[in-house]
Short mmCIF file of C-alpha atoms in Angstrom, two decimals:
data_model
loop_
_atom_site.label_atom_id
_atom_site.label_comp_id
_atom_site.label_asym_id
_atom_site.label_seq_id
_atom_site.Cartn_x
_atom_site.Cartn_y
_atom_site.Cartn_z
CA MET N 1 15.22 -3.15 17.26
CA LYS N 2 13.96 -4.40 13.95
CA LEU N 3 16.85 -5.34 11.64
CA ARG N 4 16.79 -5.13 7.88
CA SER N 5 16.66 -8.54 6.26
CA ILE N 6 19.51 -10.20 4.42
CA ALA N 7 17.21 -12.99 3.22
CA THR N 8 17.02 -14.24 -0.35
CA GLY N 9 14.32 -13.11 -2.75
CA ALA N 10 12.03 -16.03 -1.97
CA ALA N 11 12.40 -15.82 1.81
CA LEU N 12 9.23 -14.93 3.66
CA ALA N 13 9.70 -13.68 7.21
CA CYS N 14 6.17 -13.35 8.47
CA ALA N 15 4.69 -15.17 11.43
CA LEU N 16 0.97 -15.02 10.86
CA GLY N 17 0.06 -16.59 14.19
CA ALA N 18 -3.45 -17.50 15.22
CA ALA N 19 -6.64 -16.15 13.70
CA GLN N 20 -7.11 -12.44 14.29
CA ALA N 21 -10.00 -9.98 14.05
CA GLY N 22 -8.27 -8.04 11.30
CA PRO N 23 -9.06 -8.14 7.59
CA THR N 24 -9.36 -11.47 5.80
CA VAL N 25 -7.23 -11.28 2.64
CA THR N 26 -7.38 -13.55 -0.40
CA GLY N 27 -4.38 -13.28 -2.71
CA THR N 28 -4.82 -13.03 -6.47
CA TYR N 29 -2.93 -12.27 -9.67
CA ASP N 30 -6.21 -11.48 -11.49
CA ALA N 31 -6.08 -7.84 -12.63
CA THR N 32 -9.70 -7.90 -13.85
CA LEU N 33 -10.96 -9.03 -10.44
CA LEU N 34 -8.95 -6.31 -8.70
CA ALA N 35 -10.18 -3.56 -11.04
CA ASN N 36 -13.81 -4.69 -10.91
CA THR N 37 -13.72 -4.76 -7.10
CA ILE N 38 -12.92 -1.05 -6.83
CA ALA N 39 -15.05 0.18 -9.79
CA GLY N 40 -17.89 2.43 -8.66
CA VAL N 41 -20.65 4.73 -9.91
CA GLY N 42 -20.03 6.55 -13.19
CA ILE N 43 -16.77 4.72 -13.98
CA THR N 44 -16.08 2.18 -16.73
CA ILE N 45 -12.76 0.33 -16.50
CA SER N 46 -11.03 -1.52 -19.35
CA ASN N 47 -7.69 -3.21 -20.12
CA PRO N 48 -6.56 -3.89 -16.53
CA THR N 49 -3.03 -5.23 -16.01
CA LEU N 50 -1.09 -6.28 -12.91
CA THR N 51 2.71 -6.08 -13.04
CA PHE N 52 4.98 -7.17 -10.21
CA ALA N 53 8.50 -8.19 -9.30
CA GLY N 54 9.42 -11.86 -9.19
CA SER N 55 7.54 -14.93 -10.34
CA ASN N 56 3.81 -15.67 -10.09
CA THR N 57 4.81 -18.86 -8.29
CA LEU N 58 5.55 -16.68 -5.23
CA PRO N 59 2.74 -15.72 -2.83
CA ALA N 60 0.53 -13.08 -4.45
CA PRO N 61 1.42 -9.39 -4.04
CA ALA N 62 -2.22 -8.34 -4.43
CA GLY N 63 -5.60 -9.48 -3.17
CA THR N 64 -9.13 -8.73 -2.09
CA PHE N 65 -10.16 -8.35 1.53
CA THR N 66 -13.19 -8.26 3.81
CA GLY N 67 -13.60 -7.50 7.51
CA GLY N 68 -11.42 -4.39 7.47
CA ALA N 69 -13.79 -1.87 9.07
CA SER N 70 -12.16 -1.80 12.53
CA THR N 71 -8.56 -1.84 11.27
CA VAL N 72 -8.18 -0.51 7.75
CA GLY N 73 -11.11 1.90 8.15
CA PHE N 74 -13.44 0.43 5.53
CA ALA N 75 -14.98 -3.00 5.30
CA SER N 76 -13.75 -4.40 1.99
CA GLY N 77 -11.69 -3.74 -1.11
CA ILE N 78 -8.32 -4.65 -2.57
CA VAL N 79 -4.77 -4.46 -1.30
CA LEU N 80 -1.60 -4.04 -3.34
CA THR N 81 1.77 -4.74 -1.73
CA ASN N 82 5.43 -4.65 -2.71
CA GLY N 83 5.78 -8.15 -1.21
CA THR N 84 2.95 -10.43 -0.17
CA VAL N 85 -0.62 -10.11 1.07
CA GLY N 86 0.49 -12.42 3.87
CA CYS N 87 1.55 -9.22 5.66
CA ALA N 88 -1.77 -7.45 5.05
CA GLY N 89 -4.31 -9.35 7.11
CA SER N 90 -2.92 -10.70 10.37
CA GLY N 91 -2.43 -9.20 13.80
CA ASN N 92 0.92 -7.59 14.57
CA THR N 93 2.54 -10.81 15.77
CA SER N 94 5.88 -10.60 13.97
CA ALA N 95 8.86 -8.28 14.44
CA SER N 96 9.16 -8.07 10.66
CA CYS N 97 7.03 -9.13 7.73
CA GLU N 98 8.27 -9.24 4.16
CA LEU N 99 8.69 -11.09 0.92
CA GLU N 100 11.68 -10.04 -1.16
CA ARG N 101 10.33 -10.68 -4.64
CA SER N 102 13.52 -9.69 -6.45
CA PRO N 103 17.20 -10.13 -5.45
CA SER N 104 18.12 -8.18 -2.32
CA ASN N 105 21.40 -7.08 -3.92
CA GLU N 106 19.72 -5.71 -7.06
CA PRO N 107 21.94 -2.76 -8.13
CA ASN N 108 19.23 -1.04 -10.20
CA THR N 109 16.92 0.75 -7.76
CA SER N 110 14.16 0.87 -10.37
CA ASN N 111 14.02 -2.91 -10.00
CA TYR N 112 13.33 -2.91 -6.28
CA ASP N 113 10.10 -4.71 -5.41
CA ARG N 114 7.10 -2.92 -6.87
CA THR N 115 3.56 -3.81 -7.86
CA THR N 116 1.36 -1.86 -10.28
CA LEU N 117 -2.32 -2.17 -11.12
CA ALA N 118 -3.01 -0.17 -14.28
CA PHE N 119 -6.11 0.29 -16.44
CA ASP N 120 -7.96 2.62 -18.79
CA PHE N 121 -11.19 4.20 -17.63
CA THR N 122 -13.91 6.68 -18.54
CA SER N 123 -15.85 8.89 -16.13
CA SER N 124 -19.36 9.98 -17.00
CA THR N 125 -19.07 12.94 -14.61
CA GLY N 126 -15.58 14.15 -15.51
CA GLN N 127 -14.49 13.44 -11.93
CA VAL N 128 -12.76 10.55 -10.19
CA PHE N 129 -12.60 9.79 -6.47
CA PHE N 130 -11.52 6.87 -4.33
CA ARG N 131 -10.60 6.10 -0.73
CA TYR N 132 -7.39 4.41 0.36
CA VAL N 133 -5.03 3.65 3.26
CA PHE N 134 -1.24 3.36 3.01
CA ALA N 135 0.48 1.02 5.50
CA SER N 136 4.02 -0.19 6.06
CA GLU N 137 6.21 -2.47 8.12
CA GLU N 138 8.97 0.16 7.71
CA TYR N 139 7.27 2.22 10.46
CA THR N 140 8.52 3.47 12.82
CA THR N 141 12.16 2.38 12.85
CA PHE N 142 12.98 3.69 9.39
CA VAL N 143 11.16 7.03 9.44
CA ASN N 144 13.41 9.78 8.00
CA SER N 145 15.76 7.25 6.45
CA SER N 146 16.51 6.18 2.88
CA PHE N 147 14.15 3.22 3.37
CA ASN N 148 11.21 5.44 2.44
CA ASP N 149 8.63 3.14 0.88
CA ALA N 150 5.90 4.97 -1.01
CA PHE N 151 3.22 4.64 -3.61
CA ARG N 152 1.98 6.69 -6.52
CA LEU N 153 -1.55 7.12 -7.86
CA LEU N 154 -0.97 8.24 -11.41
CA LEU N 155 -3.94 9.82 -13.17
CA ASN N 156 -2.85 10.35 -16.79
CA GLY N 157 0.72 10.37 -15.46
CA ASN N 158 0.13 12.83 -12.58
CA ASN N 159 0.41 11.68 -8.97
CA ILE N 160 -2.76 12.34 -6.94
CA ALA N 161 -1.60 10.48 -3.81
CA LEU N 162 -1.45 13.72 -1.84
CA LEU N 163 -2.41 14.80 1.65
CA PRO N 164 -5.18 17.38 2.08
CA GLY N 165 -4.32 21.06 2.23
CA GLY N 166 -1.05 20.82 0.33
CA GLY N 167 0.50 18.42 2.84
CA GLY N 168 2.57 16.68 0.18
CA VAL N 169 2.99 13.11 -0.98
CA VAL N 170 1.94 10.03 0.98
CA GLU N 171 5.09 8.17 2.00
CA ILE N 172 6.80 7.09 5.22
CA ASN N 173 8.99 10.17 5.66
CA ASN N 174 6.03 12.54 5.15
CA VAL N 175 3.33 10.77 7.19
CA ASN N 176 4.42 9.57 10.64
CA CYS N 177 4.38 10.43 14.34
CA GLY N 178 6.31 13.65 13.81
CA THR N 179 5.18 14.83 10.37
CA ASN N 180 1.54 15.17 9.28
CA SER N 181 0.66 13.08 12.33
CA ALA N 182 -3.07 13.87 11.99
CA TYR N 183 -3.08 11.42 9.07
CA TYR N 184 -1.03 8.71 10.79
CA ARG N 185 -2.00 5.75 13.00
CA ASN N 186 0.78 4.06 14.98
CA ASN N 187 0.52 0.28 15.28
CA VAL N 188 3.87 -0.79 16.77
CA ASN N 189 3.61 -3.80 19.08
CA PRO N 190 6.10 -3.27 21.95
CA ALA N 191 6.31 -7.05 22.39
CA ASN N 192 8.12 -7.22 19.06
CA GLY N 193 11.05 -5.15 20.35
CA ASN N 194 11.97 -1.50 20.87
CA GLU N 195 11.20 0.73 17.90
CA SER N 196 13.07 3.97 17.25
CA ASN N 197 11.17 7.11 16.21
CA ASN N 198 8.16 5.79 18.12
CA THR N 199 6.82 8.95 19.75
CA CYS N 200 3.06 8.35 19.62
CA THR N 201 0.72 5.87 21.27
CA SER N 202 0.11 2.60 19.49
CA LEU N 203 -3.47 1.68 18.61
CA MET N 204 -2.56 -2.05 18.64
CA LEU N 205 -4.84 -2.82 15.73
CA ASP N 206 -5.28 -6.38 14.45
CA ILE N 207 -3.10 -5.77 11.41
CA GLN N 208 0.55 -6.70 10.84
CA TYR N 209 1.87 -3.37 9.52
CA ASP N 210 3.55 -1.21 12.20
CA GLY N 211 1.93 2.00 10.92
CA LEU N 212 -0.79 3.15 8.57
CA THR N 213 -2.52 6.31 7.45
CA THR N 214 -6.04 7.34 8.23
CA VAL N 215 -8.54 6.83 5.41
CA LEU N 216 -7.60 9.31 2.68
CA THR N 217 -9.54 10.41 -0.40
CA ALA N 218 -7.86 11.00 -3.75
CA SER N 219 -9.59 12.98 -6.46
CA GLY N 220 -8.99 14.29 -9.95
CA THR N 221 -10.68 15.91 -12.92
CA VAL N 222 -10.78 14.50 -16.45
CA ALA N 223 -12.75 15.14 -19.63
CA ALA N 224 -16.11 13.39 -19.31
CA ASN N 225 -16.61 10.21 -21.34
CA THR N 226 -13.05 10.15 -22.68
CA THR N 227 -10.46 7.44 -22.13
CA ASN N 228 -7.94 8.06 -19.34
CA THR N 229 -5.18 6.01 -17.75
CA PHE N 230 -4.66 5.17 -14.10
CA GLU N 231 -1.86 3.38 -12.23
CA PHE N 232 -1.67 2.31 -8.61
CA THR N 233 2.03 1.63 -7.89
CA ILE N 234 3.57 0.67 -4.55
CA PHE N 235 7.32 0.22 -4.28
CA ASP N 236 10.35 -0.30 -2.07
CA ARG N 237 13.02 2.35 -1.74
CA GLY N 238 16.51 1.79 -0.35
CA ASP N 239 16.26 -2.01 -0.55
CA ASN N 240 13.73 -4.81 -0.97
CA SER N 241 13.21 -5.50 2.73
CA LEU N 242 10.03 -5.04 4.78
CA ASP N 243 6.65 -4.84 3.06
CA SER N 244 4.29 -1.94 2.50
CA GLY N 245 0.73 -2.01 1.19
CA VAL N 246 -2.08 0.19 -0.02
CA TYR N 247 -5.72 -0.69 0.63
CA ILE N 248 -8.37 0.69 -1.76
CA GLU N 249 -12.03 0.62 -0.76
CA ALA N 250 -14.42 -1.54 -2.78
CA GLY N 251 -16.61 0.47 -5.16
CA SER N 252 -14.93 3.74 -4.28
CA PHE N 253 -13.19 4.38 -7.62
CA SER N 254 -16.13 6.50 -8.60
CA GLY N 255 -17.30 9.50 -10.58
CA GLU N 256 -19.03 10.79 -7.44
CA ASP N 257 -17.50 11.74 -4.08
#
C-alpha cells in the first residue's frame, strides 16, 4: 500500500525511469509563457502571475507539454501542479511521486502546497471556454479520505471547475471509480503495490499519476470586451504529500467553444 510521506519539504520521491511515450514536460516559472500557451480565439490576456509554495530554486511546479494526445487526451498545453512537473510526464514507474514544497508539519492548512496561475482577460464574445484534465497521485488509496486534493477555476471569484449536469466539483472524493466514474480514468500500476479503493480496470497509461479525469470543458459568461479575472489554483488538502496536477489544452482558453 502506498504510504504517506514523512519527507522534508525539499525531498523529491519520484523515480522517472526510462523514456516513456507519455507527455514531454518542460518546467517553467514564466507566467507569461504559461498564459500565452493557453490563450485562444477571442481572448486577450494581461498581467499574468504565477504564485507557488516554496522557493523557485526547487523544481518547477508548472510547465508546458507536448505529446499528450494518447495519455492526457490532447496533444499540448500547460500543466500546473502542487509539487513538481517531474510527476506529470513519465510512465507510472513509482509507487509515489511528490515534491513537498512547504514544511510537511505546516499547521496552517491554507499554507499547504498550492500553485496559482492568475491573469486578467477580455473576451470579444462574452464567453469563455477551455479544456482540462485533473490528475493525482492520491488516487486510488486516498479516495474518500481527508487527503482530498482539488483545484479551483475561479472566473471573477466563482469556481467553474464543475462536472457536467450538476455533478459537482472536480476533486478526488467526487471523481473516482465509485463516484462520477464516467469522468474518471484509473491508472494504478499493480506492480507498485496493492491500492485500496481500486474497483475499476487500470488503463496503464504512460503517465505517472494513478488516476485522472476524462477531458472536461469549463465555460462561463462575462460582459464582452470588459476586464475579468481568472485563477487556476491546484492545492493539497490534509497534508503536503503526493502530487496532483491539472493539464490545460493549448489555445483552448477561448471565446468560442
